[in-house]
PDB file of C-alpha atoms in Angstrom:
ATOM      1  CA  MET A 910    -108.232  42.326  79.343  1.00  0.00           C
ATOM      2  CA  ALA A 911    -109.109  41.689  75.753  1.00  0.00           C
ATOM      3  CA  GLU A 912    -106.541  40.179  73.421  1.00  0.00           C
ATOM      4  CA  PRO A 913    -104.965  42.898  70.974  1.00  0.00           C
ATOM      5  CA  ASP A 914    -106.572  41.260  67.856  1.00  0.00           C
ATOM      6  CA  SER A 915    -110.039  41.401  69.541  1.00  0.00           C
ATOM      7  CA  PRO A 916    -112.556  44.009  68.093  1.00  0.00           C
ATOM      8  CA  PHE A 917    -112.757  45.209  71.702  1.00  0.00           C
ATOM      9  CA  ALA A 918    -109.155  46.036  72.058  1.00  0.00           C
ATOM     10  CA  PRO A 919    -108.183  49.545  72.789  1.00  0.00           C
ATOM     11  CA  ALA A 920    -107.223  51.333  69.729  1.00  0.00           C
ATOM     12  CA  ALA A 921    -103.523  52.022  69.377  1.00  0.00           C
ATOM     13  CA  ALA A 922    -102.338  55.448  68.778  1.00  0.00           C
ATOM     14  CA  PRO A 923    -101.587  56.030  65.111  1.00  0.00           C
ATOM     15  CA  GLU A 924     -98.036  56.718  64.284  1.00  0.00           C
ATOM     16  CA  LYS A 925     -97.500  60.411  63.598  1.00  0.00           C
ATOM     17  CA  GLU A 926     -95.299  60.751  60.613  1.00  0.00           C
ATOM     18  CA  THR A 927     -93.936  64.123  59.946  1.00  0.00           C
ATOM     19  CA  HIS A 928     -93.086  65.288  56.559  1.00  0.00           C
ATOM     20  CA  TRP A 929     -91.773  68.803  57.422  1.00  0.00           C
ATOM     21  CA  VAL A 930     -88.344  68.422  55.633  1.00  0.00           C
ATOM     22  CA  PRO A 931     -90.128  67.903  51.961  1.00  0.00           C
ATOM     23  CA  MET A 932     -92.914  70.480  52.933  1.00  0.00           C
ATOM     24  CA  ALA A 933     -90.143  72.939  53.961  1.00  0.00           C
ATOM     25  CA  ILE A 934     -88.313  72.437  50.421  1.00  0.00           C
ATOM     26  CA  GLY A 935     -91.399  72.781  48.617  1.00  0.00           C
ATOM     27  CA  ALA A 936     -92.187  75.963  50.244  1.00  0.00           C
ATOM     28  CA  ALA A 937     -88.664  77.248  49.539  1.00  0.00           C
ATOM     29  CA  VAL A 938     -89.145  76.459  45.872  1.00  0.00           C
ATOM     30  CA  VAL A 939     -92.443  77.959  45.812  1.00  0.00           C
ATOM     31  CA  ALA A 940     -91.093  81.178  47.289  1.00  0.00           C
ATOM     32  CA  ALA A 941     -87.929  81.373  44.890  1.00  0.00           C
ATOM     33  CA  LEU A 942     -90.495  80.989  42.070  1.00  0.00           C
ATOM     34  CA  VAL A 943     -92.751  83.870  43.329  1.00  0.00           C
ATOM     35  CA  ILE A 944     -89.657  86.171  43.933  1.00  0.00           C
ATOM     36  CA  ALA A 945     -88.228  85.332  40.471  1.00  0.00           C
ATOM     37  CA  LEU A 946     -91.537  86.271  38.822  1.00  0.00           C
ATOM     38  CA  ILE A 947     -91.983  89.415  40.788  1.00  0.00           C
ATOM     39  CA  VAL A 948     -88.464  90.530  39.870  1.00  0.00           C
ATOM     40  CA  PHE A 949     -88.514  89.559  35.960  1.00  0.00           C
ATOM     41  CA  THR A 950     -92.044  90.926  35.397  1.00  0.00           C
ATOM     42  CA  ARG A 951     -92.600  93.977  37.192  1.00  0.00           C
ATOM     43  CA  SER A 952     -93.004  97.176  35.211  1.00  0.00           C
ATOM     44  CA  GLY A 953     -90.568  99.302  36.958  1.00  0.00           C
ATOM     45  CA  PRO A 954     -88.737 102.425  35.589  1.00  0.00           C
ATOM     46  CA  ALA A 955     -87.193 101.864  32.298  1.00  0.00           C
ATOM     47  CA  ASN A 956     -83.254 102.413  31.752  1.00  0.00           C
ATOM     48  CA  THR A 957     -83.542 105.974  30.779  1.00  0.00           C
ATOM     49  CA  ASN A 958     -81.072 108.782  30.384  1.00  0.00           C
ATOM     50  CA  PRO A 959     -83.306 111.928  31.047  1.00  0.00           C
ATOM     51  CA  GLU A 960     -80.832 114.204  29.279  1.00  0.00           C
ATOM     52  CA  ASP A 961     -81.214 112.089  26.159  1.00  0.00           C
ATOM     53  CA  PRO A 962     -82.308 114.759  23.560  1.00  0.00           C
ATOM     54  CA  ASN A 963     -84.019 111.957  21.509  1.00  0.00           C
ATOM     55  CA  LEU A 964     -86.775 111.807  24.260  1.00  0.00           C
ATOM     56  CA  ALA A 965     -88.200 115.277  23.120  1.00  0.00           C
ATOM     57  CA  LYS A 966     -88.105 114.306  19.318  1.00  0.00           C
ATOM     58  CA  LEU A 967     -90.895 111.634  19.845  1.00  0.00           C
ATOM     59  CA  GLN A 968     -93.859 113.820  20.164  1.00  0.00           C
ATOM     60  CA  LEU A 969     -97.371 112.599  21.322  1.00  0.00           C
ATOM     61  CA  SER A 970    -100.610 114.446  20.106  1.00  0.00           C
ATOM     62  CA  ARG A 971    -104.285 114.148  19.892  1.00  0.00           C
ATOM     63  CA  LEU A 972    -104.402 112.078  23.317  1.00  0.00           C
ATOM     64  CA  SER A 973    -107.953 110.583  24.123  1.00  0.00           C
ATOM     65  CA  MET A 974    -109.248 107.747  26.139  1.00  0.00           C
ATOM     66  CA  ALA A 975    -111.767 104.887  25.774  1.00  0.00           C
ATOM     67  CA  THR A 976    -112.925 101.898  27.676  1.00  0.00           C
ATOM     68  CA  ALA A 977    -113.892  98.426  26.459  1.00  0.00           C
ATOM     69  CA  LYS A 978    -114.927  95.213  27.948  1.00  0.00           C
ATOM     70  CA  ASN A 979    -112.618  92.278  28.010  1.00  0.00           C
ATOM     71  CA  PHE A 980    -113.458  88.669  27.193  1.00  0.00           C
ATOM     72  CA  VAL A 981    -113.953  88.088  30.926  1.00  0.00           C
ATOM     73  CA  GLY A 982    -116.262  90.699  31.552  1.00  0.00           C
ATOM     74  CA  GLY A 983    -113.679  93.420  33.052  1.00  0.00           C
ATOM     75  CA  SER A 984    -112.805  96.642  31.913  1.00  0.00           C
ATOM     76  CA  VAL A 985    -109.706  97.750  30.133  1.00  0.00           C
ATOM     77  CA  THR A 986    -108.937 101.482  29.412  1.00  0.00           C
ATOM     78  CA  TYR A 987    -106.962 102.698  26.493  1.00  0.00           C
ATOM     79  CA  ILE A 988    -105.062 105.940  26.021  1.00  0.00           C
ATOM     80  CA  GLN A 989    -104.625 106.444  22.288  1.00  0.00           C
ATOM     81  CA  GLY A 990    -103.193 109.121  20.145  1.00  0.00           C
ATOM     82  CA  SER A 991    -100.797 110.193  17.227  1.00  0.00           C
ATOM     83  CA  LEU A 992     -96.923 109.644  17.636  1.00  0.00           C
ATOM     84  CA  THR A 993     -94.356 111.705  15.714  1.00  0.00           C
ATOM     85  CA  ASN A 994     -90.872 111.409  15.171  1.00  0.00           C
ATOM     86  CA  THR A 995     -89.398 114.963  14.726  1.00  0.00           C
ATOM     87  CA  GLY A 996     -85.859 113.500  14.908  1.00  0.00           C
ATOM     88  CA  ASP A 997     -83.354 112.217  12.539  1.00  0.00           C
ATOM     89  CA  LYS A 998     -83.190 108.729  13.742  1.00  0.00           C
ATOM     90  CA  LYS A 999     -85.502 105.724  13.423  1.00  0.00           C
ATOM     91  CA  PHE A1000     -87.276 104.795  16.473  1.00  0.00           C
ATOM     92  CA  THR A1001     -87.744 101.097  17.250  1.00  0.00           C
ATOM     93  CA  GLY A1002     -89.143 101.287  20.655  1.00  0.00           C
ATOM     94  CA  ALA A1003     -90.434 103.682  23.355  1.00  0.00           C
ATOM     95  CA  ARG A1004     -91.818 103.673  27.026  1.00  0.00           C
ATOM     96  CA  VAL A1005     -94.168 106.413  28.653  1.00  0.00           C
ATOM     97  CA  LEU A1006     -94.958 107.235  32.044  1.00  0.00           C
ATOM     98  CA  VAL A1007     -98.720 107.786  32.508  1.00  0.00           C
ATOM     99  CA  THR A1008     -99.746 109.911  35.537  1.00  0.00           C
ATOM    100  CA  PHE A1009    -103.151 110.074  36.766  1.00  0.00           C
ATOM    101  CA  LYS A1010    -104.458 112.772  39.128  1.00  0.00           C
ATOM    102  CA  ASN A1011    -107.409 113.215  41.477  1.00  0.00           C
ATOM    103  CA  THR A1012    -109.707 116.185  41.855  1.00  0.00           C
ATOM    104  CA  LEU A1013    -107.275 117.792  44.156  1.00  0.00           C
ATOM    105  CA  GLY A1014    -104.073 117.424  41.745  1.00  0.00           C
ATOM    106  CA  GLU A1015    -102.597 114.633  43.713  1.00  0.00           C
ATOM    107  CA  THR A1016    -100.959 111.822  41.851  1.00  0.00           C
ATOM    108  CA  VAL A1017    -103.122 108.625  42.483  1.00  0.00           C
ATOM    109  CA  GLN A1018    -101.572 106.426  40.050  1.00  0.00           C
ATOM    110  CA  LYS A1019     -98.302 106.072  37.900  1.00  0.00           C
ATOM    111  CA  GLU A1020     -97.766 103.592  35.115  1.00  0.00           C
ATOM    112  CA  ASN A1021     -94.682 102.858  33.052  1.00  0.00           C
ATOM    113  CA  LEU A1022     -95.783 101.224  29.762  1.00  0.00           C
ATOM    114  CA  PRO A1023     -94.575 100.327  26.515  1.00  0.00           C
ATOM    115  CA  VAL A1024     -95.957 102.297  23.590  1.00  0.00           C
ATOM    116  CA  THR A1025     -97.724 100.003  20.878  1.00  0.00           C
ATOM    117  CA  VAL A1026     -98.589 101.420  17.577  1.00  0.00           C
ATOM    118  CA  LEU A1027    -101.048 100.661  14.795  1.00  0.00           C
ATOM    119  CA  LEU A1028     -99.125  98.072  12.471  1.00  0.00           C
ATOM    120  CA  PRO A1029     -99.335  99.110   8.949  1.00  0.00           C
ATOM    121  CA  ASN A1030    -100.320  97.018   5.864  1.00  0.00           C
ATOM    122  CA  LEU A1031    -102.667  94.621   7.660  1.00  0.00           C
ATOM    123  CA  PRO A1032    -106.216  93.950   6.492  1.00  0.00           C
ATOM    124  CA  TYR A1033    -107.430  94.506   9.887  1.00  0.00           C
ATOM    125  CA  VAL A1034    -106.512  96.858  12.859  1.00  0.00           C
ATOM    126  CA  ASP A1035    -103.806  95.593  15.221  1.00  0.00           C
ATOM    127  CA  TYR A1036    -101.372  97.427  17.552  1.00  0.00           C
ATOM    128  CA  GLY A1037     -97.929  95.902  18.105  1.00  0.00           C
ATOM    129  CA  THR A1038     -94.587  97.157  19.499  1.00  0.00           C
ATOM    130  CA  MET A1039     -92.432  99.534  17.733  1.00  0.00           C
ATOM    131  CA  ASP A1040     -89.940  97.197  16.676  1.00  0.00           C
ATOM    132  CA  HIS A1041     -92.455  95.637  14.426  1.00  0.00           C
ATOM    133  CA  ALA A1042     -93.113  98.920  12.764  1.00  0.00           C
ATOM    134  CA  PRO A1043     -90.161 101.337  13.335  1.00  0.00           C
ATOM    135  CA  LEU A1044     -90.840 105.038  13.154  1.00  0.00           C
ATOM    136  CA  ALA A1045     -88.643 106.720  10.652  1.00  0.00           C
ATOM    137  CA  PRO A1046     -87.872 110.394  10.844  1.00  0.00           C
ATOM    138  CA  GLY A1047     -90.766 112.797  10.038  1.00  0.00           C
ATOM    139  CA  GLN A1048     -93.204 109.805  10.233  1.00  0.00           C
ATOM    140  CA  SER A1049     -96.345 109.732  12.360  1.00  0.00           C
ATOM    141  CA  ARG A1050     -98.412 106.827  13.437  1.00  0.00           C
ATOM    142  CA  ASP A1051    -101.438 105.954  15.649  1.00  0.00           C
ATOM    143  CA  PHE A1052    -100.360 104.571  19.148  1.00  0.00           C
ATOM    144  CA  ARG A1053    -102.319 102.964  22.076  1.00  0.00           C
ATOM    145  CA  LEU A1054    -101.583 102.267  25.640  1.00  0.00           C
ATOM    146  CA  THR A1055    -103.330  99.729  27.611  1.00  0.00           C
ATOM    147  CA  LEU A1056    -104.289  99.667  31.233  1.00  0.00           C
ATOM    148  CA  GLU A1057    -105.898  96.719  33.034  1.00  0.00           C
ATOM    149  CA  HIS A1058    -106.900  99.016  36.070  1.00  0.00           C
ATOM    150  CA  VAL A1059    -107.296 102.642  36.674  1.00  0.00           C
ATOM    151  CA  SER A1060    -107.578 104.249  40.425  1.00  0.00           C
ATOM    152  CA  ALA A1061    -111.173 104.869  41.410  1.00  0.00           C
ATOM    153  CA  ASP A1062    -109.826 108.042  42.752  1.00  0.00           C
ATOM    154  CA  TRP A1063    -108.733 109.237  39.208  1.00  0.00           C
ATOM    155  CA  ASP A1064    -110.410 112.583  38.279  1.00  0.00           C
ATOM    156  CA  GLY A1065    -111.659 111.401  34.943  1.00  0.00           C
ATOM    157  CA  GLN A1066    -109.270 113.717  32.900  1.00  0.00           C
ATOM    158  CA  VAL A1067    -106.828 112.430  30.305  1.00  0.00           C
ATOM    159  CA  PRO A1068    -103.536 111.715  32.129  1.00  0.00           C
ATOM    160  CA  GLN A1069    -100.151 113.099  31.609  1.00  0.00           C
ATOM    161  CA  VAL A1070     -98.011 111.073  29.202  1.00  0.00           C
ATOM    162  CA  LYS A1071     -94.555 111.587  28.969  1.00  0.00           C
ATOM    163  CA  VAL A1072     -91.912 109.741  26.954  1.00  0.00           C
ATOM    164  CA  VAL A1073     -89.128 108.223  29.237  1.00  0.00           C
ATOM    165  CA  ALA A1074     -87.333 105.803  27.119  1.00  0.00           C
ATOM    166  CA  VAL A1075     -86.561 105.429  23.614  1.00  0.00           C
ATOM    167  CA  SER A1076     -84.520 102.876  21.477  1.00  0.00           C
ATOM    168  CA  TYR A1077     -83.340 103.350  18.046  1.00  0.00           C
TER     169      TYR A1077
END
């Protein structure tokens, strides 16, 4: 038999070290971060009172759509138009529900989006949230909604856009 230090000695089985405890802790931390990210960033329904009479006082008109390429080569879809405050309060924010239909009239996509408005008094065209440019009673301003993805089953018509939440 060969000596243990001899190059012809049988190789000893390597010791198996299991690091399952640190890996389990790491997996739990990653899972907790993913869950927190989903909970705090999802665009679910806004806190609304469907009976709030001020919802009807924010009128949308001249709706149109446009698409543009973004800097990574993808496509972005815009819904734009005019927003008019027909009420007696100054609006500092709004959310809308955008509903896309297919050729059969079935809903294929719903998006709850914040309204961004054309910011006044800038030397360039820029859109921002309404808290940067509140809408006073009787005032109108152009607005834009931005969608990163639109369903392929969409019928190509301008979707239904309904004000679902306002702040003042």
